[in-house]
Amino acid sequence: MEKLIVSSSPHIHAKATTQSIMRDVLIALSPATVAGIVLFGWRALLIVCVCVATAILSEFLFNLIVKKKQTVSDLSAAVTGLLLGLSLPTTATVWHCIVGSVFAIIVVKCLFGGIGCNFANPAVTARVMLFIAFAGSIGGGAATKFAEITAGATPLELIKTGESYKLPELLDMFLGNRSGSIGETCAIALILGFVYLVIRRVISWHTPVIFVATVFVLSVLITNDPTVALYEVLSGGLLIGAIFMATDYVTTPINKYGKMIFALGCGLITVLIRFWGSYPEGVSFAILIMNILSPYIEKLCTRIPFGKEKRTK
Amino acid sequence: MFGFKLLGNTRIPHHKNTADMQPVRMAPPKEVLLPMAQHIGAPATPIVKVGDEVKVGQLIAEASGHVSAPIYASVSGKVTKLDSYLRHDGRTVPAIRIESDGLMTPADNIAPPTVTDLDSLIEAIEASGLVGLGGAGFPTAVKFDAIKEGKIDTVVLNGAECEPYITSDARAMIDRSGLMREGIELLKKFVPEIKKYIFGIESNKQASIDELKRVFADDGAVEIKVLPSLYPQGAEKILVHNTTGRVIPAGKLPAEVGVVILNVTTLATLANYVKTGMPLVEKCITVDGSAIKHPKNVICPIGTSIRDVLDFVDGERDEPGKVIFGGPMTGFPAYSLDEPIVKNTNAITVLTKKDAKEREATACIHCGRCVEACPLNLVPTAFTKALDIENVDERMARLEEYSIMLCMECGCCSFVCPANRPLIQNNRMAKNSLREYNSHRAKLK
């Protein structure tokens, strides 16, 4: 008698797994990581490595201590660590990296139940925490190796303080030769990652494009100057935030229209903070605020089931 | 091109390896097992006893009531046992075991039925034992209730065959296209209210599309609609919407919008019965899957065991890990190779041990793939969350609110889930518990 497996349909399965999705995100982040190391030097590599290692180790130890099944192999902790590392400037010390990664993984992710249960993006929250707690040392950005001036004022700070004449060339902005965090400056590398994620169907183009477009359009309307608006788009953490943080599955609405509203809200809040807030940069705050609103947006955007007249209450 | 947005967007593998293979008829097996429930509805009542000699096409069990179907001997030989058969749904039903004499002698009383009007056509369909051959197994004659009431203006012929591997319908549209034309002529003659006949066929079956276009070239009432090869085109609500643009209201049947769906093979079998009088005693099935090295389309007597079919098709097959009645998206697994082919079996899919291995479920990462994949706009993750609510009334209210009963278990959500969540299983459980809850409440009132 053959032993046959009896289980529920469907009996076949799409290829994507949580691990393969996270691996794709890591691959998509690699151009920006390489660019960051080229632009900011070996210290960038050190920071990224410390963040990734601490993140993975934190999750491993947490699961060990609370006797949960190990989830390190799904690579989500590595993604969080890498994203955090890339959103720090090279002025960050090893201690900043360790504190940030432990906070991201233990406080924001694991204490809420681990992967899939956190309500805010761990990397974004940790970055905001470090940004506020250590504003003096890692508030702004570090200058690249190729910058003529070593002062680390970021383009956004320059715009905010009215020193626009000190802004780098647009080409430098695209290539990433400007002050800022490790992974956020090289627009071309980030866009490469975006294209990869869309081709691999890990994310849809809607969130990043709507987020960036909202910032661009509002900036044009406010400044009446498309060039400044372009600087706004290429500055700060907008691209890395829009492509890699605002597309996080767990902390954004599950439905397509919800994702669009989420992106629109992110763009709006970013612009509000950048132009009228006391901080030069608002991407992380915008994503964090929209993370909190995400369940409500999701609920509003639920599609009406096929064949039902209207929403049941 | 269609004027409205088509439903269904899940890309699944096609594996239509047998599309070019004409069905081969296998020699009669030594023995057949004919369960009394091969359809939706009441099991048929046996009218033979152990030791009776039977011939092919001889009535051995009568329909019990309106929603039921008669069963005929599929081989000639001797009744050896009034057995029982455990179905995949957990019901144990009576079954008749017949030892074949290998001669396949047809019964003496096989003669074309006299069909003069709609009533006699329906009677003939009832007598033929015909059920929906696409998979559901709904007695075909019962579908004609709505036609008789004059509610139907369109017949949709389901040739979508959206499951991987299966090509038995695709073959029928090529090899039995003449019978399909005869079937439609019959309906036209006796049901003039029906104005339109639409074949819905997925674009991956070009040969079938070409053949039907040729056969019905001069027929203005017949339309061949090419559907995108995106799962699940063959599902009732999706098919009706994508062929006619009509939306079946939640909880209603296609008749509500003036449509009856017939599977293409059902249509051909119906025409064949009216022409020859031979009831439903054999099936053409596709035998394929990752464990099968030489896939085939096989015509075998109903009641043949899976083992006999597999031995005929492929002696070099890999050791099976999972054997599925139907396709891998919605088919149900066999627990033994001794289970019989029944009326609504259209394929046997055999997966290797490696492909059949259960995948471990991990935490939901909220990626939204299931929400995007659901062709009926349901939110699978919401059902799972609702099932966790402790208070029964609240749980049921929530499931109702999210329209769990709409779920047709097409499998898209489970198929795309990267965390291998048991979404379909949850939905089935939720549907059953809500059904029980509601019937219990109705009793209390």
PDB file of C-alpha atoms in Angstrom, chain A residues 1-22 24 69-71 74 76 113-117 200-203 247-257 259 294-295 298-299 301-313, chain B residues 7 11 13 164 237 241 247-250 307 320-324 327-338 351 353 355-356 358-360 362-369 371-372 374 376-379 381 401-403 406 411 414-420 424-425 428:
ATOM      1  CA  MET A   1       0.000   0.000   0.000  1.00  0.00           C
ATOM      2  CA  GLU A   2       1.449   3.375  -1.029  1.00  0.00           C
ATOM      3  CA  LYS A   3       1.495   6.076   1.549  1.00  0.00           C
ATOM      4  CA  LEU A   4      -0.223   9.055  -0.018  1.00  0.00           C
ATOM      5  CA  ILE A   5      -0.249  12.554   1.373  1.00  0.00           C
ATOM      6  CA  VAL A   6      -3.753  13.904   1.882  1.00  0.00           C
ATOM      7  CA  SER A   7      -3.996  17.639   2.340  1.00  0.00           C
ATOM      8  CA  SER A   8      -6.114  20.574   1.331  1.00  0.00           C
ATOM      9  CA  SER A   9      -5.953  22.193  -2.097  1.00  0.00           C
ATOM     10  CA  PRO A  10      -4.178  24.034  -3.638  1.00  0.00           C
ATOM     11  CA  HIS A  11      -1.484  21.444  -4.133  1.00  0.00           C
ATOM     12  CA  ILE A  12       0.943  23.723  -5.935  1.00  0.00           C
ATOM     13  CA  HIS A  13       2.448  26.954  -4.805  1.00  0.00           C
ATOM     14  CA  ALA A  14       3.941  30.165  -6.162  1.00  0.00           C
ATOM     15  CA  LYS A  15       7.700  30.381  -5.855  1.00  0.00           C
ATOM     16  CA  ALA A  16       7.983  33.476  -3.650  1.00  0.00           C
ATOM     17  CA  THR A  17       8.566  32.880   0.062  1.00  0.00           C
ATOM     18  CA  THR A  18       9.156  35.336   2.878  1.00  0.00           C
ATOM     19  CA  GLN A  19      12.839  34.519   2.651  1.00  0.00           C
ATOM     20  CA  SER A  20      13.034  35.025  -1.116  1.00  0.00           C
ATOM     21  CA  ILE A  21      11.239  38.369  -0.805  1.00  0.00           C
ATOM     22  CA  MET A  22      13.649  39.570   1.872  1.00  0.00           C
ATOM     23  CA  ASP A  24      15.290  40.375  -3.103  1.00  0.00           C
ATOM     24  CA  LYS A  69      11.008  29.420  17.003  1.00  0.00           C
ATOM     25  CA  GLN A  70      14.030  30.954  15.285  1.00  0.00           C
ATOM     26  CA  THR A  71      13.045  33.422  12.570  1.00  0.00           C
ATOM     27  CA  ASP A  74      13.702  34.707   6.970  1.00  0.00           C
ATOM     28  CA  SER A  76      13.912  40.237   7.721  1.00  0.00           C
ATOM     29  CA  GLY A 113       5.260  39.723  18.359  1.00  0.00           C
ATOM     30  CA  GLY A 114       8.011  39.484  15.768  1.00  0.00           C
ATOM     31  CA  ILE A 115       7.770  39.571  12.001  1.00  0.00           C
ATOM     32  CA  GLY A 116       4.389  40.688  10.729  1.00  0.00           C
ATOM     33  CA  CYS A 117       3.169  42.064  14.049  1.00  0.00           C
ATOM     34  CA  ARG A 200      10.635  40.886  -9.291  1.00  0.00           C
ATOM     35  CA  ARG A 201       7.095  41.899  -8.264  1.00  0.00           C
ATOM     36  CA  VAL A 202       8.206  42.434  -4.684  1.00  0.00           C
ATOM     37  CA  ILE A 203       6.632  45.900  -4.673  1.00  0.00           C
ATOM     38  CA  THR A 247       6.843  49.903   0.793  1.00  0.00           C
ATOM     39  CA  ASP A 248       7.349  47.782   3.913  1.00  0.00           C
ATOM     40  CA  TYR A 249       4.538  45.216   3.869  1.00  0.00           C
ATOM     41  CA  VAL A 250       3.855  44.957   7.556  1.00  0.00           C
ATOM     42  CA  THR A 251       3.386  48.616   8.363  1.00  0.00           C
ATOM     43  CA  THR A 252       1.484  49.839   5.309  1.00  0.00           C
ATOM     44  CA  PRO A 253      -2.087  49.163   4.145  1.00  0.00           C
ATOM     45  CA  ILE A 254      -2.620  45.746   2.573  1.00  0.00           C
ATOM     46  CA  ASN A 255      -4.754  46.955  -0.329  1.00  0.00           C
ATOM     47  CA  LYS A 256      -3.683  48.838  -3.442  1.00  0.00           C
ATOM     48  CA  TYR A 257      -5.738  51.989  -2.928  1.00  0.00           C
ATOM     49  CA  LYS A 259      -1.074  51.978  -0.374  1.00  0.00           C
ATOM     50  CA  SER A 294      -2.233  52.601   8.203  1.00  0.00           C
ATOM     51  CA  PRO A 295      -4.866  50.278   9.760  1.00  0.00           C
ATOM     52  CA  GLU A 298      -6.662  49.936   5.125  1.00  0.00           C
ATOM     53  CA  LYS A 299     -10.154  49.661   6.526  1.00  0.00           C
ATOM     54  CA  CYS A 301     -10.012  51.088   1.253  1.00  0.00           C
ATOM     55  CA  THR A 302     -11.414  47.559   1.540  1.00  0.00           C
ATOM     56  CA  ARG A 303     -12.918  46.621  -1.813  1.00  0.00           C
ATOM     57  CA  ILE A 304     -16.586  45.707  -2.065  1.00  0.00           C
ATOM     58  CA  PRO A 305     -16.884  41.930  -2.513  1.00  0.00           C
ATOM     59  CA  PHE A 306     -17.963  40.854  -6.003  1.00  0.00           C
ATOM     60  CA  GLY A 307     -21.723  40.718  -6.340  1.00  0.00           C
ATOM     61  CA  LYS A 308     -22.396  42.750  -3.178  1.00  0.00           C
ATOM     62  CA  GLU A 309     -24.386  45.923  -3.676  1.00  0.00           C
ATOM     63  CA  LYS A 310     -22.617  48.084  -1.180  1.00  0.00           C
ATOM     64  CA  ARG A 311     -20.426  47.906   1.865  1.00  0.00           C
ATOM     65  CA  THR A 312     -22.078  46.172   4.766  1.00  0.00           C
ATOM     66  CA  LYS A 313     -21.596  48.161   7.914  1.00  0.00           C
TER      67      LYS A 313
ATOM     68  CA  LEU B   7     -11.699  39.188 -13.243  1.00  0.00           C
ATOM     69  CA  ARG B  11      -0.558  33.485 -12.989  1.00  0.00           C
ATOM     70  CA  PRO B  13       1.821  27.265 -14.452  1.00  0.00           C
ATOM     71  CA  PRO B 164      -2.763  23.160 -14.791  1.00  0.00           C
ATOM     72  CA  LYS B 237     -18.957  33.808 -11.227  1.00  0.00           C
ATOM     73  CA  HIS B 241     -18.793  37.933 -15.736  1.00  0.00           C
ATOM     74  CA  VAL B 247     -22.604  40.127 -12.167  1.00  0.00           C
ATOM     75  CA  ILE B 248     -24.132  37.259 -10.182  1.00  0.00           C
ATOM     76  CA  PRO B 249     -25.343  38.738  -6.870  1.00  0.00           C
ATOM     77  CA  ALA B 250     -23.728  37.290  -3.753  1.00  0.00           C
ATOM     78  CA  ARG B 307      -4.108   2.118  -9.874  1.00  0.00           C
ATOM     79  CA  PRO B 320       3.553   9.071  -6.046  1.00  0.00           C
ATOM     80  CA  GLY B 321       3.602  11.463  -3.094  1.00  0.00           C
ATOM     81  CA  LYS B 322       0.165  12.842  -3.713  1.00  0.00           C
ATOM     82  CA  VAL B 323      -2.556  11.723  -6.109  1.00  0.00           C
ATOM     83  CA  ILE B 324      -5.211  14.298  -6.913  1.00  0.00           C
ATOM     84  CA  GLY B 327      -6.116  19.575 -11.061  1.00  0.00           C
ATOM     85  CA  PRO B 328      -3.656  20.805  -8.463  1.00  0.00           C
ATOM     86  CA  MET B 329      -5.469  24.072  -7.686  1.00  0.00           C
ATOM     87  CA  THR B 330      -8.874  22.775  -6.579  1.00  0.00           C
ATOM     88  CA  GLY B 331      -8.652  19.008  -6.855  1.00  0.00           C
ATOM     89  CA  PHE B 332      -8.999  16.808  -3.796  1.00  0.00           C
ATOM     90  CA  PRO B 333      -6.411  14.214  -2.852  1.00  0.00           C
ATOM     91  CA  ALA B 334      -6.962  10.479  -3.018  1.00  0.00           C
ATOM     92  CA  TYR B 335      -6.158   8.513   0.117  1.00  0.00           C
ATOM     93  CA  SER B 336      -5.618   5.296  -1.793  1.00  0.00           C
ATOM     94  CA  LEU B 337      -4.800   4.207  -5.334  1.00  0.00           C
ATOM     95  CA  ASP B 338      -7.786   1.866  -5.130  1.00  0.00           C
ATOM     96  CA  LEU B 351       2.838  14.680  -7.761  1.00  0.00           C
ATOM     97  CA  LYS B 353       7.060  12.976  -3.034  1.00  0.00           C
ATOM     98  CA  ASP B 355       6.460  18.245  -4.781  1.00  0.00           C
ATOM     99  CA  ALA B 356       3.888  16.892  -2.360  1.00  0.00           C
ATOM    100  CA  GLU B 358       3.969  20.076   3.050  1.00  0.00           C
ATOM    101  CA  ARG B 359       5.404  23.563   3.359  1.00  0.00           C
ATOM    102  CA  GLU B 360       5.700  25.011   6.807  1.00  0.00           C
ATOM    103  CA  THR B 362       5.209  31.091   8.941  1.00  0.00           C
ATOM    104  CA  ALA B 363       3.896  34.429  10.188  1.00  0.00           C
ATOM    105  CA  CYS B 364       1.784  36.602   7.895  1.00  0.00           C
ATOM    106  CA  ILE B 365       3.930  39.459   6.610  1.00  0.00           C
ATOM    107  CA  HIS B 366       0.930  41.469   5.448  1.00  0.00           C
ATOM    108  CA  CYS B 367       2.236  41.582   1.891  1.00  0.00           C
ATOM    109  CA  GLY B 368      -1.225  41.804   0.347  1.00  0.00           C
ATOM    110  CA  ARG B 369      -0.623  39.187  -2.338  1.00  0.00           C
ATOM    111  CA  VAL B 371      -5.856  40.452  -1.365  1.00  0.00           C
ATOM    112  CA  GLU B 372      -4.630  41.248  -4.866  1.00  0.00           C
ATOM    113  CA  CYS B 374      -8.714  37.154  -4.735  1.00  0.00           C
ATOM    114  CA  LEU B 376     -13.938  38.220  -5.753  1.00  0.00           C
ATOM    115  CA  ASN B 377     -12.362  41.110  -3.807  1.00  0.00           C
ATOM    116  CA  LEU B 378     -12.330  39.286  -0.498  1.00  0.00           C
ATOM    117  CA  VAL B 379      -9.697  39.877   2.189  1.00  0.00           C
ATOM    118  CA  THR B 381      -6.260  37.913   6.073  1.00  0.00           C
ATOM    119  CA  GLU B 401     -19.472  41.131   7.471  1.00  0.00           C
ATOM    120  CA  TYR B 402     -16.438  40.101   5.426  1.00  0.00           C
ATOM    121  CA  SER B 403     -18.669  37.922   3.169  1.00  0.00           C
ATOM    122  CA  LEU B 406     -18.644  34.232  -1.207  1.00  0.00           C
ATOM    123  CA  GLY B 411      -7.049  28.557  -4.070  1.00  0.00           C
ATOM    124  CA  SER B 414      -3.059  30.056  -0.637  1.00  0.00           C
ATOM    125  CA  PHE B 415      -1.199  29.693  -3.933  1.00  0.00           C
ATOM    126  CA  VAL B 416       0.400  33.135  -3.780  1.00  0.00           C
ATOM    127  CA  CYS B 417       1.019  33.322  -0.007  1.00  0.00           C
ATOM    128  CA  PRO B 418       4.788  33.578   0.583  1.00  0.00           C
ATOM    129  CA  ALA B 419       4.343  32.519   4.210  1.00  0.00           C
ATOM    130  CA  ASN B 420       2.401  29.339   3.250  1.00  0.00           C
ATOM    131  CA  ILE B 424      -8.124  28.192   2.126  1.00  0.00           C
ATOM    132  CA  GLN B 425      -8.294  25.801   5.061  1.00  0.00           C
ATOM    133  CA  ARG B 428     -13.377  26.342   4.676  1.00  0.00           C
TER     134      ARG B 428
END
